[in-house]
Coordinates of C-alpha atoms and ligand atoms in Angstrom, one line a residue:
M1 CA 36.3 74.9 -4.5
T2 CA 32.8 76.0 -4.4
G3 CA 32.4 78.8 -1.7
N4 CA 29.0 77.5 -0.5
A5 CA 30.0 73.7 0.0
K6 CA 29.2 72.1 3.3
Q7 CA 32.6 71.0 4.7
Y8 CA 33.2 67.6 6.6
D9 CA 36.0 65.6 7.9
A10 CA 34.6 62.6 6.2
I11 CA 32.3 61.8 3.6
I12 CA 31.0 58.2 3.5
I13 CA 29.3 56.9 0.4
G14 CA 26.7 54.0 1.1
S15 CA 24.7 52.9 4.1
G16 CA 24.9 49.3 4.1
F17 CA 26.8 47.2 6.6
G18 CA 30.2 48.8 5.7
G19 CA 29.2 52.4 5.4
L20 CA 26.8 52.4 8.6
Y21 CA 29.7 51.0 10.8
A22 CA 32.1 53.6 9.4
L23 CA 29.7 56.4 10.1
Y24 CA 29.3 55.2 13.8
H25 CA 33.1 54.5 14.3
L26 CA 34.4 57.8 12.7
R27 CA 31.6 60.0 14.3
D28 CA 31.0 58.5 17.8
K29 CA 34.4 56.8 18.5
M30 CA 36.5 59.5 16.8
G31 CA 34.5 62.5 17.0
L32 CA 34.7 63.5 13.4
N33 CA 32.1 65.6 11.4
V34 CA 30.9 63.0 8.8
R35 CA 27.9 62.9 6.4
A36 CA 26.8 59.8 4.5
F37 CA 25.1 59.7 1.3
D38 CA 23.1 56.8 -0.3
G39 CA 21.1 56.5 -3.5
A40 CA 18.6 54.3 -1.8
G41 CA 15.6 55.4 0.2
G42 CA 16.9 53.8 3.4
V43 CA 19.7 52.0 5.1
G44 CA 20.7 48.4 4.3
G45 CA 22.8 48.5 1.0
T46 CA 22.5 44.9 -0.5
W47 CA 19.6 44.2 1.8
W48 CA 17.6 47.3 0.8
Y49 CA 17.9 46.2 -2.9
N50 CA 17.8 42.3 -2.7
R51 CA 14.2 41.7 -1.6
Y52 CA 13.6 38.8 -4.0
P53 CA 11.5 36.0 -2.5
G54 CA 13.8 33.5 -0.8
A55 CA 16.4 35.9 0.1
R56 CA 18.4 34.7 3.1
V57 CA 21.9 35.0 4.7
D58 CA 24.0 32.6 2.9
A59 CA 26.8 32.7 5.5
P60 CA 27.2 30.1 8.1
S61 CA 24.9 31.7 10.9
S62 CA 23.0 34.9 11.3
P63 CA 24.4 35.7 14.7
F64 CA 27.9 36.0 13.1
Y65 CA 26.7 37.7 10.0
A66 CA 26.2 40.8 12.0
Y67 CA 28.1 43.4 13.9
T68 CA 30.4 42.1 16.5
F69 CA 31.7 45.3 18.4
S70 CA 29.0 46.1 20.8
Q71 CA 27.8 43.5 23.5
E72 CA 24.8 45.6 23.9
L73 CA 23.7 45.3 20.3
V74 CA 24.4 41.5 20.5
D75 CA 22.2 41.3 23.6
D76 CA 19.5 43.5 22.1
W77 CA 18.7 41.5 18.7
E78 CA 17.0 38.1 18.6
W79 CA 18.1 36.3 15.6
K80 CA 15.3 33.9 14.9
E81 CA 17.0 31.4 12.4
T82 CA 20.5 30.5 11.4
Q83 CA 19.8 31.7 7.8
T84 CA 17.5 34.5 8.5
V85 CA 15.4 36.0 5.8
G86 CA 16.4 39.2 4.1
P87 CA 13.8 41.5 5.7
D88 CA 15.2 40.5 9.2
V89 CA 18.6 41.4 8.2
L90 CA 17.2 44.9 7.0
A91 CA 15.3 45.3 10.3
Y92 CA 18.6 44.4 12.2
L93 CA 20.5 47.2 10.2
E94 CA 17.5 49.7 10.8
H95 CA 17.6 48.9 14.5
F96 CA 21.5 49.6 14.6
A97 CA 21.0 52.8 12.7
D98 CA 18.4 53.8 15.2
R99 CA 20.0 52.7 18.2
F100 CA 23.3 54.6 17.4
D101 CA 21.3 57.6 16.1
L102 CA 22.9 57.5 12.8
L103 CA 19.9 58.4 10.5
K104 CA 20.3 62.2 11.1
D105 CA 23.7 62.2 9.3
I106 CA 22.7 60.0 6.2
Q107 CA 21.3 61.9 3.3
F108 CA 19.0 59.1 1.3
E109 CA 18.0 59.1 -2.3
T110 CA 20.9 61.1 -3.0
W111 CA 23.3 60.0 -5.9
I112 CA 26.8 61.3 -5.8
T113 CA 27.2 62.3 -9.5
D114 CA 31.0 63.5 -9.2
A115 CA 33.8 62.8 -6.6
R116 CA 36.9 64.9 -7.3
Y117 CA 40.2 65.4 -5.4
D118 CA 41.3 68.9 -5.1
E119 CA 45.2 68.5 -4.9
A120 CA 45.7 72.1 -3.6
A121 CA 43.1 71.7 -0.8
Q122 CA 44.0 68.1 -0.1
R123 CA 40.2 67.4 0.0
W124 CA 37.5 65.7 -1.9
T125 CA 34.7 67.4 -3.4
I126 CA 31.5 65.6 -4.3
E127 CA 28.5 66.8 -6.2
T128 CA 25.0 65.3 -5.9
D129 CA 22.2 64.8 -8.2
A130 CA 20.4 67.3 -6.2
G131 CA 22.8 69.9 -7.2
E132 CA 24.6 70.1 -3.8
T133 CA 28.5 70.3 -3.4
A134 CA 30.2 69.0 -0.4
T135 CA 33.8 68.8 0.6
A136 CA 35.7 66.7 3.0
Q137 CA 39.4 65.6 4.0
F138 CA 38.5 62.1 3.4
L139 CA 36.4 60.0 1.1
I140 CA 34.8 56.6 2.4
C141 CA 33.8 54.5 -0.4
A142 CA 31.5 51.8 1.2
V143 CA 29.7 51.2 -2.3
G144 CA 29.0 47.3 -1.9
A145 CA 30.7 44.6 -3.5
L146 CA 27.3 43.3 -5.3
F147 CA 25.5 46.6 -6.2
V148 CA 25.9 47.0 -10.0
A149 CA 23.3 44.6 -11.5
N150 CA 24.4 42.7 -14.6
K151 CA 21.6 42.6 -17.2
P152 CA 22.1 40.5 -20.2
D153 CA 21.7 42.2 -23.5
Y154 CA 19.8 39.3 -25.4
P155 CA 18.4 40.5 -28.8
G156 CA 14.9 42.0 -28.2
I157 CA 15.1 41.6 -24.4
D158 CA 13.8 45.2 -24.2
D159 CA 10.8 44.5 -26.3
F160 CA 9.6 41.9 -23.8
A161 CA 6.2 43.2 -22.8
G162 CA 5.5 41.3 -19.4
V163 CA 6.8 42.3 -16.0
S164 CA 10.5 41.8 -15.6
F165 CA 12.7 42.3 -12.5
H166 CA 16.3 41.9 -11.8
T167 CA 16.8 40.1 -8.2
G168 CA 19.2 42.8 -7.3
R169 CA 16.6 45.7 -7.8
W170 CA 13.7 43.9 -6.4
P171 CA 10.6 46.0 -6.0
H172 CA 9.3 46.9 -2.4
E173 CA 5.7 46.0 -3.2
K174 CA 5.0 42.2 -3.0
V175 CA 5.1 40.6 -6.3
S176 CA 2.4 37.9 -7.0
F177 CA 3.3 34.9 -9.4
A178 CA -0.1 33.5 -9.1
G179 CA -1.2 32.0 -12.3
K180 CA 1.9 33.5 -14.2
R181 CA 4.3 31.6 -16.4
V182 CA 7.8 32.8 -15.1
G183 CA 11.2 32.8 -16.9
V184 CA 14.2 32.8 -14.3
I185 CA 17.5 33.4 -16.0
G186 CA 20.4 32.5 -13.8
T187 CA 21.4 30.1 -11.1
G188 CA 23.7 31.6 -8.7
S189 CA 22.6 32.3 -5.2
S190 CA 19.6 34.7 -6.1
G191 CA 18.2 32.3 -8.7
I192 CA 18.7 29.2 -6.4
Q193 CA 17.1 31.1 -3.3
S194 CA 14.3 32.4 -5.3
I195 CA 13.2 29.6 -7.8
P196 CA 11.7 27.3 -5.0
E197 CA 9.7 30.1 -3.7
I198 CA 8.5 31.3 -7.2
A199 CA 7.7 27.8 -8.1
K200 CA 5.3 27.5 -5.0
G201 CA 2.9 30.3 -6.7
A202 CA 3.5 30.4 -10.3
A203 CA 1.6 28.4 -13.1
H204 CA 4.9 27.4 -14.5
V205 CA 8.6 28.4 -13.9
T206 CA 11.2 28.0 -16.7
V207 CA 14.7 28.1 -15.6
F208 CA 17.4 29.2 -18.1
Q209 CA 20.6 27.8 -16.8
R210 CA 24.1 28.7 -18.0
T211 CA 26.3 27.0 -15.6
P212 CA 25.0 24.3 -13.3
Q213 CA 25.9 24.8 -9.7
Y214 CA 26.8 23.1 -6.5
A215 CA 24.4 24.0 -4.0
L216 CA 24.4 22.5 -0.4
P217 CA 21.5 22.2 1.9
A218 CA 21.5 25.2 4.0
R219 CA 19.7 23.0 7.0
N220 CA 18.1 26.5 8.1
R221 CA 16.7 26.1 11.6
P222 CA 15.3 28.3 14.3
I223 CA 17.9 29.6 16.9
S224 CA 16.6 28.7 20.4
K225 CA 16.9 31.4 23.2
E226 CA 19.3 29.0 25.1
E227 CA 21.8 29.1 22.0
L228 CA 21.4 32.9 21.7
S229 CA 22.1 33.3 25.5
R230 CA 25.3 31.1 25.1
Y231 CA 26.5 33.3 22.2
R232 CA 26.1 36.2 24.4
E233 CA 27.7 34.9 27.2
D234 CA 30.8 34.0 25.3
W235 CA 30.6 36.9 22.9
D236 CA 34.2 38.2 23.4
D237 CA 35.6 34.7 22.9
L238 CA 33.5 34.1 19.9
R239 CA 34.5 37.5 18.3
M240 CA 38.1 36.8 18.9
S241 CA 37.5 33.4 17.4
M242 CA 35.9 35.1 14.3
R243 CA 38.8 37.4 13.8
R244 CA 41.4 34.4 14.1
R245 CA 39.5 31.8 12.1
G246 CA 38.5 33.5 8.6
G247 CA 35.5 35.1 9.9
W248 CA 33.6 32.3 11.5
P249 CA 33.8 31.1 15.2
F250 CA 34.0 27.4 14.1
K251 CA 36.8 25.0 14.5
T252 CA 37.6 23.4 11.2
N253 CA 38.8 19.9 10.7
R254 CA 42.5 19.5 10.1
R255 CA 42.4 15.9 9.0
R256 CA 44.3 14.7 5.9
A257 CA 42.5 12.9 3.2
S258 CA 45.2 10.5 2.5
D259 CA 44.9 9.1 6.1
Y260 CA 41.5 7.8 5.6
A261 CA 40.1 4.9 3.1
P262 CA 37.7 6.1 0.3
E263 CA 34.8 4.6 2.1
Q264 CA 35.6 6.4 5.3
R265 CA 35.8 9.7 3.5
Q266 CA 32.4 9.1 1.7
A267 CA 30.9 8.5 5.3
V268 CA 32.3 11.9 6.4
Y269 CA 31.0 13.7 3.3
E270 CA 27.3 12.1 4.1
E271 CA 27.8 13.4 7.8
L272 CA 28.7 16.8 6.6
W273 CA 26.1 16.9 3.7
E274 CA 23.4 15.9 6.6
E275 CA 24.9 18.7 8.8
G276 CA 24.3 21.1 6.0
G277 CA 25.7 24.7 5.3
I278 CA 29.3 25.1 4.4
H279 CA 30.5 22.2 6.5
L280 CA 31.3 20.1 3.4
S281 CA 33.6 22.6 2.2
I282 CA 35.4 23.9 5.5
N283 CA 35.2 20.6 7.7
S284 CA 35.8 17.5 5.6
Y285 CA 39.6 17.5 4.7
V286 CA 42.4 19.9 4.5
G287 CA 42.9 21.2 1.0
V288 CA 39.7 20.8 -0.7
M289 CA 40.1 24.1 -2.4
S290 CA 43.6 23.3 -3.6
D291 CA 44.0 19.6 -4.2
K292 CA 42.5 18.7 -7.3
E293 CA 41.9 15.0 -6.7
L294 CA 40.3 15.6 -3.3
N295 CA 38.0 18.5 -4.9
D296 CA 37.0 16.1 -7.7
E297 CA 36.0 13.4 -5.1
V298 CA 34.0 16.2 -3.2
S299 CA 32.5 17.6 -6.6
E300 CA 31.6 13.8 -7.5
F301 CA 29.9 13.4 -4.0
V302 CA 27.5 16.4 -4.5
R303 CA 26.7 15.3 -8.1
G304 CA 25.6 12.0 -6.7
K305 CA 23.4 13.8 -4.3
I306 CA 21.9 15.9 -7.1
R307 CA 21.2 12.6 -9.2
E308 CA 19.6 11.1 -6.0
I309 CA 17.3 14.1 -5.5
V310 CA 16.2 14.9 -9.0
R311 CA 13.8 12.2 -10.4
D312 CA 13.9 13.0 -14.0
P313 CA 17.3 11.7 -15.3
E314 CA 17.5 14.2 -18.2
T315 CA 17.0 17.2 -15.8
A316 CA 19.6 15.7 -13.3
R317 CA 22.0 15.4 -16.1
K318 CA 21.5 19.1 -17.1
L319 CA 22.0 20.1 -13.4
M320 CA 25.5 18.2 -13.1
P321 CA 28.3 20.9 -12.1
D322 CA 31.4 20.3 -14.0
Y323 CA 33.8 23.1 -12.5
H324 CA 35.8 22.6 -9.4
F325 CA 33.4 22.4 -6.2
G326 CA 33.5 25.6 -4.3
T327 CA 35.4 27.8 -6.8
K328 CA 32.2 29.8 -7.5
R329 CA 30.4 31.3 -4.5
L330 CA 29.0 28.2 -2.6
I331 CA 25.3 28.2 -2.6
L332 CA 23.1 27.3 0.5
D333 CA 19.8 26.0 -0.7
N334 CA 16.4 25.4 0.7
G335 CA 14.8 22.7 -1.5
Y336 CA 16.4 23.8 -4.7
F337 CA 17.2 20.5 -6.5
E338 CA 13.8 19.1 -5.1
T339 CA 11.8 21.9 -6.9
Y340 CA 12.7 20.1 -10.3
N341 CA 10.5 17.4 -9.3
R342 CA 7.6 19.5 -9.3
D343 CA 5.3 19.5 -12.5
N344 CA 5.5 23.2 -13.2
V345 CA 9.1 23.7 -13.1
S346 CA 11.2 23.0 -16.4
L347 CA 14.9 23.6 -17.1
V348 CA 16.7 24.9 -20.2
D349 CA 20.2 24.1 -20.4
L350 CA 21.6 27.3 -22.3
R351 CA 24.8 25.5 -23.2
E352 CA 23.0 23.1 -25.3
D353 CA 20.1 25.4 -26.2
P354 CA 21.1 29.1 -26.0
I355 CA 18.9 32.0 -25.9
E356 CA 18.5 33.6 -29.5
K357 CA 16.2 36.4 -28.8
F358 CA 13.1 37.6 -26.9
T359 CA 9.8 38.5 -28.3
H360 CA 7.0 40.5 -26.5
A361 CA 5.8 37.3 -24.9
S362 CA 8.5 34.7 -25.0
V363 CA 12.1 33.5 -25.0
C364 CA 13.3 32.0 -28.0
T365 CA 16.0 29.4 -27.7
K366 CA 17.8 27.6 -30.3
H367 CA 15.5 24.6 -30.1
G368 CA 12.1 26.2 -28.9
E369 CA 10.1 29.0 -28.0
H370 CA 9.2 29.5 -24.2
P371 CA 6.2 31.9 -23.6
I372 CA 6.4 33.7 -20.3
D373 CA 4.3 36.5 -18.6
M374 CA 7.2 37.6 -16.2
L375 CA 10.9 37.4 -16.4
V376 CA 13.3 37.4 -13.5
L377 CA 16.9 38.1 -14.2
A378 CA 19.0 36.5 -11.4
T379 CA 22.0 37.4 -13.3
G380 CA 24.3 38.7 -10.8
F381 CA 26.5 41.6 -10.5
D382 CA 29.7 43.4 -11.9
A383 CA 31.0 42.6 -8.6
V384 CA 33.6 44.4 -6.3
S385 CA 35.0 46.7 -8.7
G386 CA 31.7 47.7 -10.6
S387 CA 30.5 49.8 -7.9
M388 CA 33.8 51.8 -7.6
L389 CA 33.9 52.3 -11.3
N390 CA 30.1 53.4 -11.3
L391 CA 31.0 56.1 -8.7
N392 CA 34.3 56.7 -10.8
P393 CA 35.9 59.2 -8.5
K394 CA 38.7 61.5 -9.9
G395 CA 42.0 61.4 -8.3
R396 CA 45.4 63.2 -8.7
G397 CA 45.7 65.2 -11.9
G398 CA 41.9 64.7 -12.9
V399 CA 42.6 61.0 -13.7
S400 CA 39.4 58.9 -13.2
L401 CA 39.3 55.4 -11.7
K402 CA 37.8 54.2 -15.2
E403 CA 41.2 55.2 -16.5
K404 CA 43.2 53.9 -13.9
W405 CA 41.5 50.5 -13.7
E406 CA 41.1 50.1 -17.5
R407 CA 43.1 46.9 -17.5
R408 CA 43.7 46.0 -14.0
F409 CA 42.1 46.8 -10.8
D410 CA 45.3 47.9 -9.1
N411 CA 45.0 48.8 -5.4
Y412 CA 46.9 48.5 -2.1
L413 CA 45.4 46.3 0.8
G414 CA 42.0 46.2 -1.0
A415 CA 41.5 49.8 0.9
T416 CA 43.4 52.4 -0.9
I417 CA 44.5 53.4 -4.6
A418 CA 47.7 55.0 -5.9
G419 CA 46.7 58.5 -7.4
F420 CA 43.5 58.7 -5.2
P421 CA 44.9 60.3 -1.9
N422 CA 42.7 60.4 1.3
M423 CA 40.2 57.9 -0.4
F424 CA 39.6 54.5 1.2
M425 CA 37.4 51.6 0.1
I426 CA 35.6 49.0 2.3
H427 CA 35.7 45.9 0.7
G428 CA 37.3 46.9 -2.6
P429 CA 39.1 44.5 -4.8
G430 CA 41.9 42.7 -2.9
A431 CA 40.1 42.8 0.4
P432 CA 38.7 39.5 2.0
G433 CA 35.2 41.0 1.1
V434 CA 32.9 37.7 0.7
F435 CA 35.8 35.5 2.0
F436 CA 35.2 36.7 5.6
A437 CA 32.3 37.6 7.6
M438 CA 31.5 40.9 5.9
P439 CA 30.1 43.0 9.0
L440 CA 33.5 42.0 11.0
G441 CA 35.4 42.6 7.9
G442 CA 33.9 46.2 7.6
E443 CA 34.7 46.7 11.1
L444 CA 38.3 46.0 11.1
T445 CA 38.8 47.7 7.9
T446 CA 37.2 50.9 9.3
A447 CA 39.2 50.5 12.3
F448 CA 42.3 50.5 10.1
I449 CA 41.0 53.6 8.1
G450 CA 40.1 55.4 11.4
D451 CA 43.7 54.8 12.8
C452 CA 45.2 56.0 9.5
I453 CA 43.1 59.2 9.7
K454 CA 44.1 59.5 13.5
H455 CA 47.8 59.2 12.2
I456 CA 47.4 62.1 9.8
H457 CA 45.7 64.3 12.5
D458 CA 48.2 63.6 15.3
K459 CA 51.2 64.3 13.0
N460 CA 49.4 67.3 11.6
L461 CA 49.7 65.9 7.8
G462 CA 47.7 66.8 5.0
A463 CA 47.2 63.5 2.9
V464 CA 47.9 59.8 2.5
E465 CA 48.3 58.0 -0.6
A466 CA 49.4 54.5 -1.4
T467 CA 52.5 53.8 -3.7
I468 CA 52.6 52.4 -7.1
D469 CA 55.2 49.9 -5.7
A470 CA 53.0 48.9 -2.9
E471 CA 50.1 48.2 -5.5
T472 CA 52.4 46.1 -7.4
S473 CA 53.6 43.9 -4.6
W474 CA 50.1 43.6 -3.3
D475 CA 48.6 42.5 -6.5
R476 CA 51.4 39.8 -6.6
E477 CA 50.5 38.7 -3.1
I478 CA 46.8 38.3 -3.8
N479 CA 47.7 36.3 -7.0
E480 CA 50.2 34.0 -5.1
I481 CA 47.6 33.2 -2.6
A482 CA 44.7 32.7 -5.1
N483 CA 47.1 30.6 -7.2
R484 CA 47.7 28.2 -4.8
T485 CA 44.1 27.2 -5.1
L486 CA 41.6 26.0 -7.7
Y487 CA 39.7 29.4 -7.7
P488 CA 41.4 30.9 -10.7
R489 CA 40.8 27.7 -12.8
T490 CA 36.9 28.6 -12.9
N491 CA 35.0 31.5 -14.7
S492 CA 33.3 33.2 -11.6
W493 CA 32.4 36.4 -10.6
Y494 CA 35.5 36.1 -8.0
M495 CA 37.6 36.4 -11.3
G496 CA 35.5 39.1 -13.0
A497 CA 34.5 36.3 -15.6
N498 CA 30.7 36.9 -15.5
I499 CA 31.0 40.3 -17.1
P500 CA 32.0 40.4 -20.9
G501 CA 35.3 42.4 -21.4
K502 CA 36.1 42.7 -17.6
P503 CA 39.6 42.3 -16.7
R504 CA 40.2 38.7 -15.6
Q505 CA 41.8 39.2 -12.1
F506 CA 41.2 37.4 -8.8
L507 CA 38.9 39.9 -6.7
G508 CA 39.4 38.8 -3.2
H509 CA 41.9 38.1 -0.6
L510 CA 41.6 34.4 0.4
R511 CA 43.0 34.5 3.8
G512 CA 41.1 37.0 5.7
S513 CA 42.8 36.5 9.2
H514 CA 46.1 37.0 8.0
Y515 CA 44.9 40.1 5.8
F516 CA 43.7 41.8 9.0
D517 CA 46.9 41.1 11.0
R518 CA 48.7 42.6 7.9
L519 CA 46.5 45.8 8.4
S520 CA 47.6 46.0 12.0
E521 CA 51.1 45.5 11.2
V522 CA 51.1 48.2 8.5
A523 CA 49.5 50.5 10.9
A524 CA 51.8 49.7 13.9
G525 CA 55.0 49.8 11.6
G526 CA 54.3 53.3 10.3
Y527 CA 52.2 52.8 7.3
E528 CA 54.7 51.0 4.8
G529 CA 53.5 51.3 1.2
F530 CA 52.2 54.8 1.9
V531 CA 53.4 58.1 1.5
F532 CA 52.2 61.1 3.5
E533 CA 52.1 64.9 2.4
P534 CA 52.4 67.6 4.8
V535 CA 49.5 70.1 5.2
R536 CA 49.7 72.6 2.4
E537 CA 48.5 75.5 4.4
E538 CA 50.3 78.2 2.5
V539 CA 48.4 77.0 -0.6
T540 CA 45.0 77.0 0.7
S541 CA 45.3 80.2 2.7
Ligands
LIG1 P1 25.7 35.2 -9.5 O1 26.4 34.1 -8.7 O2 26.8 35.9 -10.2 O3 24.8 34.4 -10.4 C1 24.4 34.9 -11.6 C2 23.8 33.8 -12.5 O4 23.4 34.4 -13.7 C3 24.6 32.7 -12.8 O5 24.1 31.6 -13.0 C4 25.2 33.1 -14.2 O6 25.6 32.1 -15.1 C5 23.9 33.6 -14.7 N1 24.3 34.6 -16.1 C6 24.7 35.7 -15.9 N2 24.8 36.4 -17.1 C7 24.0 35.6 -17.8 C8 23.4 35.6 -19.1 N3 23.8 36.5 -20.1 N4 22.7 34.5 -19.6 C9 22.4 33.7 -18.9 N5 23.0 33.4 -17.5 C10 23.6 34.5 -17.2 O7 24.8 36.3 -8.9 P2 23.8 36.1 -7.6 O8 22.8 37.3 -7.6 O9 23.0 34.9 -7.8 O10 24.7 36.0 -6.4 C11 25.5 37.1 -6.1 C12 26.0 36.8 -4.6 O11 24.9 37.4 -3.9 C13 26.1 35.6 -4.1 O12 27.3 35.1 -4.3 C14 25.8 35.6 -2.7 O13 27.0 36.1 -2.2 C15 24.7 36.6 -2.7 P3 27.3 31.9 -15.1 O14 27.5 30.9 -13.6 O15 28.0 33.2 -14.9 O16 27.8 31.1 -16.2

């Protein structure tokens, strides 16, 4: 170990929702000596990077896409809209960091170039790009589920001489599209949120679409002071409901489709479409995500809506999604389909007319050349596992995560990995991640991590590590849950299918409330699936 390395109880990597809460919890609630590092220039994680126009919360409602643990924080913050804009979420996280005095323990613009477990010392050693070294007993990886940008490698793309941005690495300066011909590749959330905004200013927008999407109207609306007051008064109950109801405090409808006539079902779909947000998916009938016939009916309903909105039948045809509704991340849009009724927007269906190459001033597809001045890559991320592999910690015996995860992202509880003692992930593969309210998910995961650390300290232990057997049965469990649904049938980033060569594996836990029950049970039951090592005092002294 380096003699002059700074020493901490825990090192946290990342200062987004997850990392910031972990710093607060471990430092202020547990009294540990903690240091956080982030390559970004400020707090916010995803919200620090994703500054593209139109970026908004795509979860049910902003007050619930927020920390839940502190009534004071809930009372402090005035959410303005149900689907708040990205800069407001960033301002909220800055406020959180400020209110709890977190900034003094975060080192920004610092990339971790190496993270290595020292078996003899039972500690992690990190090195930074500034040449610093630090050690800690625990390494907390809060590196983000959507961090490593996926950049397509079309021939000649680097020769494109115009301005080019990835939505996940958007510049901090305002970008003007005025008078510009803009090409947008990708129609996930980022593309669908940004295209209407870009189209308002640009001379022309050409959208290059690989997979047409189901997007539901966000029906974003202002939140009144009275509504916020109600939430504040009932906060403890709402928080409990979120914990019990898969992350959101809404009652979902438990009616069975077979009890209703087809025309009654259509009327329900209409109502939920008008209501907007994710209601069509969670509030129509039981089994939308597992019953193929029911899912087909909802899918066709949404296709019908797209046909109604988009005036040009040929464009509408290209926009028809053909996978199972909801099995890619559901998108909440603000006028996306309507944007295709503008004269300055055109759509290229890459399945019929694939991109062949880029020149310095255009995108060349099989059937035509599309001159552009600006390129927006809304092409997503190497999701969930990518940011851990980017960090690539080296565990027991110097084995790297890249080696361990070559074929499968083995882990236990989405939070720990066999061979990587004293290391924890927040929102790792196998955790509920985006299938639950992520801020609350981060709080609950951190509570589990904190309890485990306390257990180690109370019992005077040196290290904790998941077992291979626990990983195997956890993998089975995750897959059994996913296989009861339609999710695995679709090529989505949930399945790792958006990245060429990535192992195909469902990357989330679909039953968030059960998952957090499970974490509590594991802790209460003495940490089944983990082995603990005594302190190796004789080795280190
Ligand atoms: P997504 O949802 O992964 O969307 C990326 C989009 O880019 C999607 O339409 C992809 O098509 C498309 N894509 C990816 N690679 C290519 C290439 N090589 N050529 C053409 N098109 C491509 O990422 P987002 O940033 O929109 O959203 C990520 C999450 O952030 C989202 O779920 C929200 O939670 C917020 P595909 O569908 O893979 O065929």
